[in-house]
CSV table of C-alpha atoms and ligand atoms in Angstrom, one decimal:
chain,number,residue,atom,x,y,z
A,1,MET,CA,1.8,-55.5,-23.4
A,2,PRO,CA,3.0,-54.8,-19.8
A,3,MET,CA,4.1,-51.2,-19.5
A,4,ARG,CA,7.6,-49.8,-18.8
A,5,PRO,CA,7.4,-49.4,-15.1
A,6,CYS,CA,7.1,-45.6,-14.6
A,7,TRP,CA,3.6,-44.7,-13.6
A,8,VAL,CA,1.4,-42.4,-11.6
A,9,GLU,CA,-1.3,-43.7,-9.3
A,10,ILE,CA,-4.3,-41.5,-8.8
A,11,SER,CA,-6.5,-42.2,-5.8
A,12,THR,CA,-10.0,-41.2,-7.0
A,13,ARG,CA,-11.3,-41.8,-3.5
A,14,ARG,CA,-9.0,-39.2,-2.1
A,15,LEU,CA,-9.9,-36.8,-4.8
A,16,GLU,CA,-13.6,-37.2,-4.1
A,17,GLU,CA,-13.0,-36.9,-0.4
A,18,ASN,CA,-10.9,-33.8,-0.9
A,19,PHE,CA,-13.7,-32.2,-3.0
A,20,ARG,CA,-16.4,-33.1,-0.4
A,21,PHE,CA,-14.2,-31.7,2.3
A,22,LEU,CA,-13.7,-28.4,0.4
A,23,LEU,CA,-17.4,-28.1,0.0
A,24,THR,CA,-17.7,-28.1,3.8
A,25,LEU,CA,-15.3,-25.1,3.8
A,26,ALA,CA,-17.4,-23.2,1.3
A,27,ALA,CA,-20.3,-21.6,3.0
A,28,SER,CA,-23.6,-23.2,2.0
A,29,HIS,CA,-24.2,-20.4,-0.5
A,30,VAL,CA,-20.8,-20.9,-2.3
A,31,GLU,CA,-20.4,-23.3,-5.1
A,32,LEU,CA,-17.1,-24.9,-6.0
A,33,LEU,CA,-15.6,-25.2,-9.5
A,34,ALA,CA,-13.1,-28.1,-9.7
A,35,ILE,CA,-10.0,-26.9,-11.6
A,36,VAL,CA,-9.0,-29.7,-14.0
A,37,LYS,CA,-6.8,-27.6,-16.4
A,38,ALA,CA,-3.5,-28.9,-17.7
A,39,ASP,CA,-4.7,-32.5,-17.6
A,40,ALA,CA,-6.0,-32.1,-14.1
A,41,TYR,CA,-2.6,-30.7,-12.9
A,42,GLY,CA,-0.9,-33.7,-14.5
A,43,HIS,CA,-3.2,-36.1,-12.6
A,44,SER,CA,-5.2,-37.0,-15.8
A,45,LEU,CA,-8.4,-35.3,-16.8
A,46,ARG,CA,-9.8,-38.7,-17.9
A,47,ILE,CA,-9.6,-39.9,-14.3
A,48,CYS,CA,-10.1,-36.7,-12.3
A,49,ALA,CA,-12.9,-34.9,-14.2
A,50,PRO,CA,-15.5,-37.7,-13.7
A,51,ALA,CA,-14.3,-38.2,-10.1
A,52,ALA,CA,-14.9,-34.6,-9.3
A,53,VAL,CA,-18.3,-34.8,-10.9
A,54,ARG,CA,-19.1,-37.9,-8.8
A,55,ALA,CA,-18.1,-36.0,-5.7
A,56,GLY,CA,-20.6,-33.3,-6.6
A,57,ALA,CA,-18.8,-30.8,-8.8
A,58,ARG,CA,-21.2,-29.1,-11.2
A,59,TRP,CA,-18.5,-26.9,-12.6
A,60,LEU,CA,-15.1,-27.8,-14.1
A,61,GLY,CA,-12.4,-25.4,-15.0
A,62,VAL,CA,-10.0,-26.0,-17.9
A,63,ALA,CA,-7.4,-23.7,-19.5
A,64,SER,CA,-8.3,-24.0,-23.2
A,65,VAL,CA,-11.1,-24.9,-25.6
A,66,GLU,CA,-9.2,-28.1,-26.5
A,67,GLU,CA,-9.2,-29.1,-22.8
A,68,GLY,CA,-12.9,-28.2,-22.6
A,69,VAL,CA,-13.8,-30.4,-25.6
A,70,ALA,CA,-12.0,-33.3,-24.0
A,71,ALA,CA,-13.8,-32.6,-20.6
A,72,ARG,CA,-17.1,-32.4,-22.3
A,73,ALA,CA,-16.7,-35.9,-23.8
A,74,MET,CA,-16.3,-37.3,-20.3
A,75,CYS,CA,-18.7,-35.1,-18.4
A,76,PRO,CA,-21.8,-34.4,-20.6
A,77,GLU,CA,-23.7,-32.6,-17.8
A,78,ALA,CA,-21.0,-30.4,-16.2
A,79,ARG,CA,-20.6,-26.7,-16.7
A,80,ILE,CA,-17.1,-26.2,-18.2
A,81,LEU,CA,-15.4,-22.9,-17.8
A,82,VAL,CA,-12.5,-22.1,-20.2
A,83,ILE,CA,-10.3,-19.9,-18.0
A,84,SER,CA,-7.9,-18.6,-20.6
A,85,GLY,CA,-10.6,-17.9,-23.1
A,86,ALA,CA,-11.2,-18.9,-26.7
A,87,PHE,CA,-8.6,-18.1,-29.5
A,88,PRO,CA,-9.5,-17.0,-33.0
A,89,GLY,CA,-11.5,-19.6,-34.8
A,90,GLN,CA,-12.4,-21.5,-31.6
A,91,GLY,CA,-15.9,-19.9,-31.0
A,92,ALA,CA,-17.7,-22.6,-32.9
A,93,ALA,CA,-16.3,-25.4,-30.7
A,94,VAL,CA,-17.2,-23.3,-27.6
A,95,VAL,CA,-20.8,-23.2,-28.8
A,96,GLU,CA,-21.0,-26.7,-30.2
A,97,HIS,CA,-19.7,-28.3,-26.9
A,98,GLY,CA,-21.6,-26.0,-24.6
A,99,LEU,CA,-18.4,-24.5,-23.0
A,100,THR,CA,-18.4,-21.3,-21.0
A,101,ALA,CA,-15.6,-19.0,-22.1
A,102,VAL,CA,-14.0,-16.3,-20.0
A,103,ALA,CA,-13.7,-13.2,-22.1
A,104,TRP,CA,-12.4,-9.6,-21.6
A,105,GLU,CA,-11.4,-8.5,-25.1
A,106,PRO,CA,-13.9,-7.2,-27.7
A,107,TRP,CA,-12.4,-9.6,-30.3
A,108,GLN,CA,-13.2,-12.5,-28.0
A,109,LEU,CA,-16.8,-11.5,-27.8
A,110,ASP,CA,-16.9,-11.0,-31.6
A,111,GLU,CA,-15.5,-14.5,-32.0
A,112,LEU,CA,-18.1,-16.0,-29.6
A,113,GLU,CA,-21.0,-14.0,-31.0
A,114,GLY,CA,-20.2,-14.8,-34.6
A,115,ALA,CA,-20.1,-18.5,-33.8
A,116,ALA,CA,-23.3,-18.3,-31.8
A,117,ARG,CA,-25.1,-16.6,-34.6
A,118,ALA,CA,-23.8,-19.0,-37.2
A,119,ALA,CA,-25.1,-21.9,-35.0
A,120,GLY,CA,-28.5,-20.2,-34.8
A,121,ALA,CA,-28.2,-19.8,-31.0
A,122,ALA,CA,-31.1,-18.1,-29.3
A,123,ALA,CA,-30.8,-14.7,-27.6
A,124,GLY,CA,-28.9,-15.0,-24.4
A,125,SER,CA,-28.3,-18.7,-24.8
A,126,VAL,CA,-24.4,-18.6,-24.8
A,127,PRO,CA,-23.1,-17.7,-21.3
A,128,VAL,CA,-19.9,-15.7,-21.0
A,129,HIS,CA,-17.9,-14.9,-17.8
A,130,LEU,CA,-16.3,-11.4,-18.0
A,131,GLU,CA,-12.9,-11.2,-16.3
A,132,ILE,CA,-12.0,-8.0,-14.4
A,133,ASP,CA,-8.4,-7.2,-13.8
A,134,THR,CA,-8.3,-6.3,-10.2
A,135,GLY,CA,-4.6,-6.0,-10.0
A,136,MET,CA,-2.8,-9.0,-11.5
A,137,SER,CA,-2.3,-7.4,-14.9
A,138,ARG,CA,-2.6,-10.7,-16.6
A,139,GLN,CA,-6.1,-10.9,-18.2
A,140,GLY,CA,-9.3,-9.0,-17.7
A,141,VAL,CA,-10.7,-5.5,-18.2
A,142,SER,CA,-9.1,-2.9,-15.8
A,143,PRO,CA,-11.8,-0.9,-14.1
A,144,GLU,CA,-9.6,0.7,-11.5
A,145,ARG,CA,-8.3,3.2,-14.0
A,146,LEU,CA,-11.8,4.4,-14.7
A,147,SER,CA,-11.4,7.8,-13.2
A,148,SER,CA,-7.9,8.5,-14.5
A,149,GLU,CA,-7.8,7.0,-18.0
A,150,ALA,CA,-10.8,7.5,-20.1
A,151,GLN,CA,-9.7,4.9,-22.6
A,152,GLU,CA,-9.9,2.1,-19.9
A,153,ALA,CA,-13.3,3.3,-18.8
A,154,ASP,CA,-14.3,3.0,-22.4
A,155,ALA,CA,-13.0,-0.6,-22.4
A,156,LEU,CA,-15.3,-1.7,-19.6
A,157,VAL,CA,-18.3,0.2,-21.0
A,158,ARG,CA,-17.6,-1.1,-24.5
A,159,ILE,CA,-17.5,-4.7,-23.3
A,160,LEU,CA,-20.7,-4.4,-21.3
A,161,GLU,CA,-22.5,-2.8,-24.3
A,162,ARG,CA,-21.9,-6.0,-26.3
A,163,PHE,CA,-24.4,-7.8,-24.2
A,164,THR,CA,-27.4,-6.3,-25.9
A,165,PRO,CA,-30.8,-7.9,-25.3
A,166,GLY,CA,-30.9,-9.5,-28.8
A,167,SER,CA,-27.3,-10.9,-28.6
A,168,PRO,CA,-26.9,-14.7,-28.3
A,169,LEU,CA,-24.3,-13.9,-25.6
A,170,ARG,CA,-25.4,-13.6,-21.9
A,171,LEU,CA,-23.2,-12.1,-19.2
A,172,GLU,CA,-23.6,-15.0,-16.8
A,173,GLY,CA,-20.6,-14.4,-14.6
A,174,VAL,CA,-18.0,-11.8,-13.5
A,175,MET,CA,-14.6,-13.3,-12.7
A,176,THR,CA,-11.3,-12.1,-11.2
A,177,HIS,CA,-8.2,-13.9,-10.1
A,178,LEU,CA,-6.8,-13.4,-6.6
A,179,PHE,CA,-3.1,-13.4,-7.2
A,180,ALA,CA,-1.8,-13.2,-3.6
A,181,ALA,CA,-4.4,-15.2,-1.6
A,182,ASP,CA,-1.5,-17.2,-0.2
A,183,GLU,CA,-0.3,-14.1,1.7
A,184,ALA,CA,-1.6,-14.5,5.2
A,185,ASP,CA,-2.3,-10.8,5.9
A,186,GLY,CA,-4.9,-10.8,3.1
A,187,ALA,CA,-4.1,-7.2,2.3
A,188,VAL,CA,-3.8,-7.7,-1.4
A,189,THR,CA,-6.9,-9.8,-1.5
A,190,ALA,CA,-8.8,-7.1,0.3
A,191,MET,CA,-7.7,-4.5,-2.2
A,192,GLN,CA,-8.7,-6.8,-5.1
A,193,LEU,CA,-12.1,-7.4,-3.6
A,194,GLU,CA,-12.6,-3.7,-3.2
A,195,ARG,CA,-11.8,-3.1,-6.8
A,196,LEU,CA,-14.1,-5.9,-7.8
A,197,ASP,CA,-16.9,-4.4,-5.7
A,198,ALA,CA,-16.5,-1.1,-7.6
A,199,ALA,CA,-16.5,-2.9,-10.9
A,200,LEU,CA,-19.6,-4.9,-9.9
A,201,GLY,CA,-21.3,-1.6,-9.1
A,202,ARG,CA,-20.6,-0.4,-12.7
A,203,VAL,CA,-21.9,-3.7,-14.1
A,204,GLY,CA,-25.1,-3.1,-12.1
A,205,GLU,CA,-25.3,0.5,-13.3
A,206,ALA,CA,-25.1,-0.8,-16.8
A,207,GLY,CA,-28.3,-2.7,-16.1
A,208,MET,CA,-26.7,-6.2,-16.0
A,209,LEU,CA,-27.5,-8.9,-13.5
A,210,PRO,CA,-24.9,-11.6,-13.9
A,211,GLU,CA,-25.6,-14.7,-11.8
A,212,TRP,CA,-22.1,-15.8,-10.7
A,213,LEU,CA,-19.3,-14.0,-9.0
A,214,ASN,CA,-16.4,-16.3,-10.0
A,215,VAL,CA,-13.5,-15.6,-7.6
A,216,GLY,CA,-10.9,-17.4,-5.5
A,217,ASN,CA,-8.4,-20.3,-5.7
A,218,SER,CA,-7.4,-22.9,-3.1
A,219,ALA,CA,-5.5,-20.4,-1.0
A,220,ALA,CA,-8.6,-18.1,-0.8
A,221,LEU,CA,-10.8,-21.0,0.2
A,222,LEU,CA,-8.4,-22.4,2.8
A,223,ALA,CA,-7.7,-19.0,4.3
A,224,GLY,CA,-11.4,-18.7,5.0
A,225,GLN,CA,-12.2,-16.1,2.3
A,226,ALA,CA,-15.3,-17.9,1.1
A,227,GLU,CA,-17.6,-16.1,3.5
A,228,LYS,CA,-16.3,-12.7,2.4
A,229,ILE,CA,-16.6,-13.5,-1.3
A,230,ALA,CA,-20.1,-14.8,-0.8
A,231,GLY,CA,-21.0,-11.6,1.1
A,232,LEU,CA,-19.7,-9.5,-1.8
A,233,ALA,CA,-21.7,-11.7,-4.3
A,234,ALA,CA,-24.8,-11.4,-2.2
A,235,ARG,CA,-24.5,-7.6,-2.0
A,236,HIS,CA,-24.7,-7.5,-5.8
A,237,GLY,CA,-27.4,-10.1,-6.1
A,238,MET,CA,-25.0,-12.8,-7.3
A,239,LYS,CA,-23.9,-16.3,-6.2
A,240,ALA,CA,-20.3,-17.0,-5.4
A,241,LEU,CA,-18.2,-19.6,-7.3
A,242,LEU,CA,-14.8,-20.5,-6.0
A,243,ARG,CA,-12.2,-22.3,-8.0
A,244,PRO,CA,-9.9,-24.6,-6.0
A,245,GLY,CA,-7.2,-26.5,-7.9
A,246,LEU,CA,-4.2,-27.6,-5.7
A,247,ALA,CA,-6.3,-28.3,-2.7
A,248,LEU,CA,-8.5,-30.7,-4.7
A,249,TYR,CA,-5.3,-32.7,-5.4
A,250,GLY,CA,-4.6,-32.7,-1.7
A,251,LEU,CA,-2.0,-30.1,-1.2
A,252,ILE,CA,-2.1,-27.0,0.9
A,253,PRO,CA,-0.5,-23.9,-0.5
A,254,GLN,CA,2.3,-22.5,1.7
A,255,PHE,CA,1.2,-19.2,3.1
A,256,ASN,CA,3.9,-16.5,2.9
A,257,PRO,CA,4.1,-14.6,5.1
A,258,GLN,CA,2.6,-17.3,7.3
A,259,PHE,CA,-0.4,-16.7,9.6
A,260,GLU,CA,0.4,-15.5,13.1
A,261,PRO,CA,-1.0,-18.3,15.3
A,262,PRO,CA,-3.8,-19.1,15.4
A,263,GLU,CA,-4.3,-19.7,11.8
A,264,PRO,CA,-7.8,-19.7,10.3
A,265,PRO,CA,-9.8,-22.8,11.4
A,266,SER,CA,-10.4,-23.7,7.8
A,267,LEU,CA,-6.7,-24.1,7.3
A,268,THR,CA,-6.2,-26.2,10.4
A,269,VAL,CA,-8.9,-28.6,9.6
A,270,ALA,CA,-7.6,-28.8,6.0
A,271,ARG,CA,-4.2,-29.9,7.2
A,272,ALA,CA,-5.9,-32.9,8.9
A,273,ARG,CA,-8.3,-33.7,6.1
A,274,LEU,CA,-6.8,-33.1,2.7
A,275,ARG,CA,-4.7,-36.0,1.4
A,276,PRO,CA,-2.5,-36.1,-1.7
A,277,VAL,CA,-4.1,-37.8,-4.7
A,278,LEU,CA,-1.0,-38.6,-6.7
A,279,SER,CA,1.8,-41.1,-6.2
A,280,TRP,CA,4.6,-41.4,-8.8
A,281,LYS,CA,6.5,-44.7,-9.0
A,282,THR,CA,9.0,-46.7,-10.9
A,283,ARG,CA,11.0,-49.9,-10.4
A,284,VAL,CA,14.6,-51.0,-10.1
A,285,ALA,CA,15.7,-52.2,-13.6
A,286,SER,CA,19.2,-53.4,-12.7
A,287,VAL,CA,21.5,-53.5,-9.7
A,288,ARG,CA,25.3,-53.4,-9.8
A,289,SER,CA,28.3,-53.0,-7.5
A,290,ILE,CA,31.0,-50.5,-8.3
A,291,PRO,CA,34.5,-50.2,-6.8
A,292,ALA,CA,35.9,-47.1,-5.2
A,293,GLY,CA,37.0,-44.6,-7.8
A,294,ALA,CA,34.3,-45.6,-10.4
A,295,VAL,CA,32.3,-42.6,-11.8
A,296,VAL,CA,28.6,-42.6,-12.3
A,297,GLY,CA,26.6,-41.1,-15.2
A,298,TYR,CA,27.2,-38.5,-17.8
A,299,ASN,CA,30.5,-36.6,-17.3
A,300,GLY,CA,31.2,-38.6,-14.2
A,301,THR,CA,29.8,-36.0,-11.9
A,302,PHE,CA,29.7,-38.6,-9.1
A,303,VAL,CA,32.8,-40.4,-8.0
A,304,ALA,CA,32.6,-43.4,-5.6
A,305,THR,CA,34.9,-43.0,-2.7
A,306,GLU,CA,34.2,-46.5,-1.5
A,307,PRO,CA,32.7,-49.7,-3.0
A,308,MET,CA,29.0,-49.1,-3.6
A,309,ARG,CA,25.8,-50.8,-4.8
A,310,LEU,CA,23.7,-48.9,-7.3
A,311,ALA,CA,20.2,-49.4,-8.6
A,312,LEU,CA,19.2,-48.2,-12.1
A,313,VAL,CA,15.6,-46.9,-12.1
A,314,ALA,CA,13.2,-46.4,-15.0
A,315,VAL,CA,12.6,-42.7,-14.7
A,316,GLY,CA,14.4,-39.8,-16.3
A,317,TYR,CA,14.0,-36.1,-17.2
A,318,ALA,CA,11.8,-37.0,-20.1
A,319,ASP,CA,9.4,-38.4,-17.5
A,320,GLY,CA,9.6,-35.1,-15.5
A,321,LEU,CA,12.3,-36.0,-13.0
A,322,ASP,CA,14.2,-32.7,-13.1
A,323,ARG,CA,17.8,-33.1,-14.3
A,324,ARG,CA,18.9,-30.7,-11.6
A,325,LEU,CA,18.0,-33.4,-9.0
A,326,GLY,CA,21.1,-35.4,-9.9
A,327,ASN,CA,23.4,-35.7,-6.8
A,328,ARG,CA,20.8,-33.6,-4.8
A,329,PHE,CA,17.7,-35.6,-4.0
A,330,SER,CA,16.7,-39.1,-2.9
A,331,LEU,CA,14.0,-41.5,-4.0
A,332,LEU,CA,12.4,-44.2,-1.8
A,333,VAL,CA,13.5,-47.8,-2.1
A,334,ARG,CA,12.4,-50.4,0.5
A,335,GLY,CA,11.1,-47.6,2.7
A,336,ALA,CA,14.5,-45.8,2.8
A,337,ARG,CA,16.0,-42.8,1.1
A,338,ALA,CA,18.2,-43.7,-1.8
A,339,PRO,CA,20.2,-40.7,-3.1
A,340,LEU,CA,20.3,-40.0,-6.8
A,341,VAL,CA,23.9,-40.3,-7.9
A,342,GLY,CA,25.3,-38.8,-11.0
A,343,ARG,CA,23.2,-36.9,-13.6
A,344,VAL,CA,19.6,-37.8,-14.3
A,345,SER,CA,19.5,-39.2,-17.8
A,346,MET,CA,16.6,-38.7,-20.2
A,347,ASP,CA,15.0,-42.1,-19.5
A,348,GLN,CA,16.9,-43.4,-16.5
A,349,ALA,CA,18.5,-42.5,-13.2
A,350,VAL,CA,20.8,-44.2,-10.7
A,351,VAL,CA,20.3,-44.3,-7.0
A,352,ASP,CA,22.7,-45.4,-4.2
A,353,VAL,CA,21.4,-48.4,-2.4
A,354,THR,CA,24.6,-49.3,-0.6
A,355,GLY,CA,23.0,-48.8,2.8
A,356,ILE,CA,19.7,-50.5,1.9
A,357,PRO,CA,20.0,-54.3,2.2
A,358,GLY,CA,18.3,-56.6,-0.3
A,359,VAL,CA,17.5,-54.3,-3.1
A,360,GLU,CA,16.5,-56.3,-6.2
A,361,VAL,CA,15.4,-55.9,-9.8
A,362,GLY,CA,11.7,-55.2,-9.8
A,363,ASP,CA,11.6,-53.4,-6.4
A,364,GLU,CA,9.2,-50.5,-6.4
A,365,VAL,CA,10.7,-47.0,-6.2
A,366,VAL,CA,8.8,-44.0,-5.1
A,367,ILE,CA,9.5,-40.6,-6.6
A,368,LEU,CA,6.5,-38.9,-5.1
A,369,GLY,CA,4.4,-40.4,-2.4
A,370,SER,CA,4.9,-42.7,0.6
A,371,GLN,CA,6.8,-45.9,1.1
A,372,GLY,CA,7.3,-47.5,4.5
A,373,GLY,CA,7.4,-44.6,6.9
A,374,GLU,CA,8.9,-42.2,4.4
A,375,THR,CA,7.1,-39.6,2.2
A,376,ILE,CA,8.2,-37.4,-0.6
A,377,THR,CA,5.8,-34.5,-1.3
A,378,ALA,CA,5.5,-32.3,-4.3
A,379,PHE,CA,6.7,-29.5,-2.0
A,380,ASP,CA,10.0,-31.5,-1.4
A,381,LEU,CA,10.6,-31.9,-5.1
A,382,ALA,CA,9.7,-28.3,-5.8
A,383,GLU,CA,12.0,-27.0,-3.1
A,384,ALA,CA,14.9,-29.0,-4.5
A,385,THR,CA,14.5,-27.5,-7.9
A,386,GLY,CA,13.4,-24.0,-7.0
A,387,THR,CA,9.8,-24.3,-8.2
A,388,ILE,CA,6.3,-24.9,-7.0
A,389,PRO,CA,4.2,-28.1,-6.7
A,390,TRP,CA,2.0,-27.0,-9.6
A,391,GLU,CA,5.0,-27.2,-11.9
A,392,ILE,CA,6.2,-30.5,-10.5
A,393,PHE,CA,2.8,-32.1,-11.2
A,394,THR,CA,2.3,-30.6,-14.7
A,395,ARG,CA,5.9,-31.6,-15.7
A,396,ILE,CA,5.2,-35.3,-15.2
A,397,GLY,CA,5.7,-36.5,-18.7
A,398,ALA,CA,2.9,-37.6,-21.0
A,399,ARG,CA,4.5,-41.0,-21.4
A,400,VAL,CA,4.0,-41.8,-17.7
A,401,SER,CA,0.9,-43.8,-17.4
A,402,ARG,CA,-1.8,-42.5,-15.1
A,403,ILE,CA,-3.6,-45.3,-13.3
A,404,ALA,CA,-6.7,-44.9,-11.2
A,405,VAL,CA,-6.4,-46.8,-7.9
B,501,PLP,C1,-5.3,-22.5,-11.9
B,501,PLP,C2,-6.3,-21.5,-11.5
B,501,PLP,C3,-7.0,-21.7,-10.2
B,501,PLP,C4,-6.7,-22.7,-9.2
B,501,PLP,O1,-5.6,-22.3,-8.5
B,501,PLP,P1,-5.1,-23.2,-7.2
B,501,PLP,O2,-4.1,-22.3,-6.6
B,501,PLP,O3,-4.4,-24.4,-7.8
B,501,PLP,O4,-6.2,-23.5,-6.4
B,501,PLP,C5,-8.0,-20.8,-10.0
B,501,PLP,N1,-8.4,-19.8,-10.8
B,501,PLP,C6,-7.7,-19.6,-12.0
B,501,PLP,C7,-8.0,-18.4,-12.9
B,501,PLP,C8,-6.6,-20.4,-12.3
B,501,PLP,O5,-6.0,-20.2,-13.5
């Protein structure tokens, strides 16, 4: 059956080109993990994970074991990192599907080790990436309090002690998350890398030789931090793994504060090379004329002051078109901006096409993407609703078909 016309188009060619471009920014000794969590930022894991692998990604990053199992079914060879770790009872699936869990709590290691032993896993055969909290206070062991708080020191030591030679678990990676890599002065990042350096020293003192230093998002990569992270990794006998998400989908994080010109060359070239992967479209379902004085939509929040032509479009807040956009944002019809009038409904919205000649039922309407000479970016939508592109993408509803183009 033909679908309700509210769909997302995913350019796999752009995704592959974006990934290959990002590889050129990573120094030759840095590997890139393609972040495909949250259904590839709403772009569809089914479409994006295999495309990233085709472009050369050997690592994929997902949020949960569930997402990891789904990614494994599509990408049998890829390394799959479960960023938020396994939850109680999920260890068996981690082992069975060959996922790599991030861990920082003793109970997480108990869960993984128990599952690995139950599966008869050989010593050191189940890789784990240990997260260090270098300042975000979200997840990870906190080594910076080593000197002042004995209990925290115990936490890191206790975690490292779990990787005994006979254990099926292997400390394969050390991970941290840079939480302000989009601040151009890089001061917070430098502080985090210092803390990480100290923590790596302690990992080494404990006799551990993890292979991967797993650090850095899109902002870190675009701001030219790959070199620094690779240097830190090399000093500890490790290889660096960076984890771009947003840039893979063709968007450049906004740096705040911005760089004093000149910005890093990596960022300048990225502006020319990265291209958005996702377009979100619908169609005109109905066109009507209304007289001056007519009201539009729930509670009549829009009142026509003159005769108008309106187009009903097949997208609503249940599809991810934020209800706050009513009377505040425009969609693209026939290459022109058509303002949303009245409230956005659950499944429909109304745009003013009075000034756009010839609009007909079936006309394509762009919510996100380009039409004619006009473009709506995820940053435009985010700005209009007080959020960030990551949330715009991940809020596009499950019922909106994702189509590879
Ligand atoms: C989501 C995520 C990333 C990717 O972040 P972007 O800013 O989209 O590049 C990297 N690392 C971790 C731990 C994440 O959760």
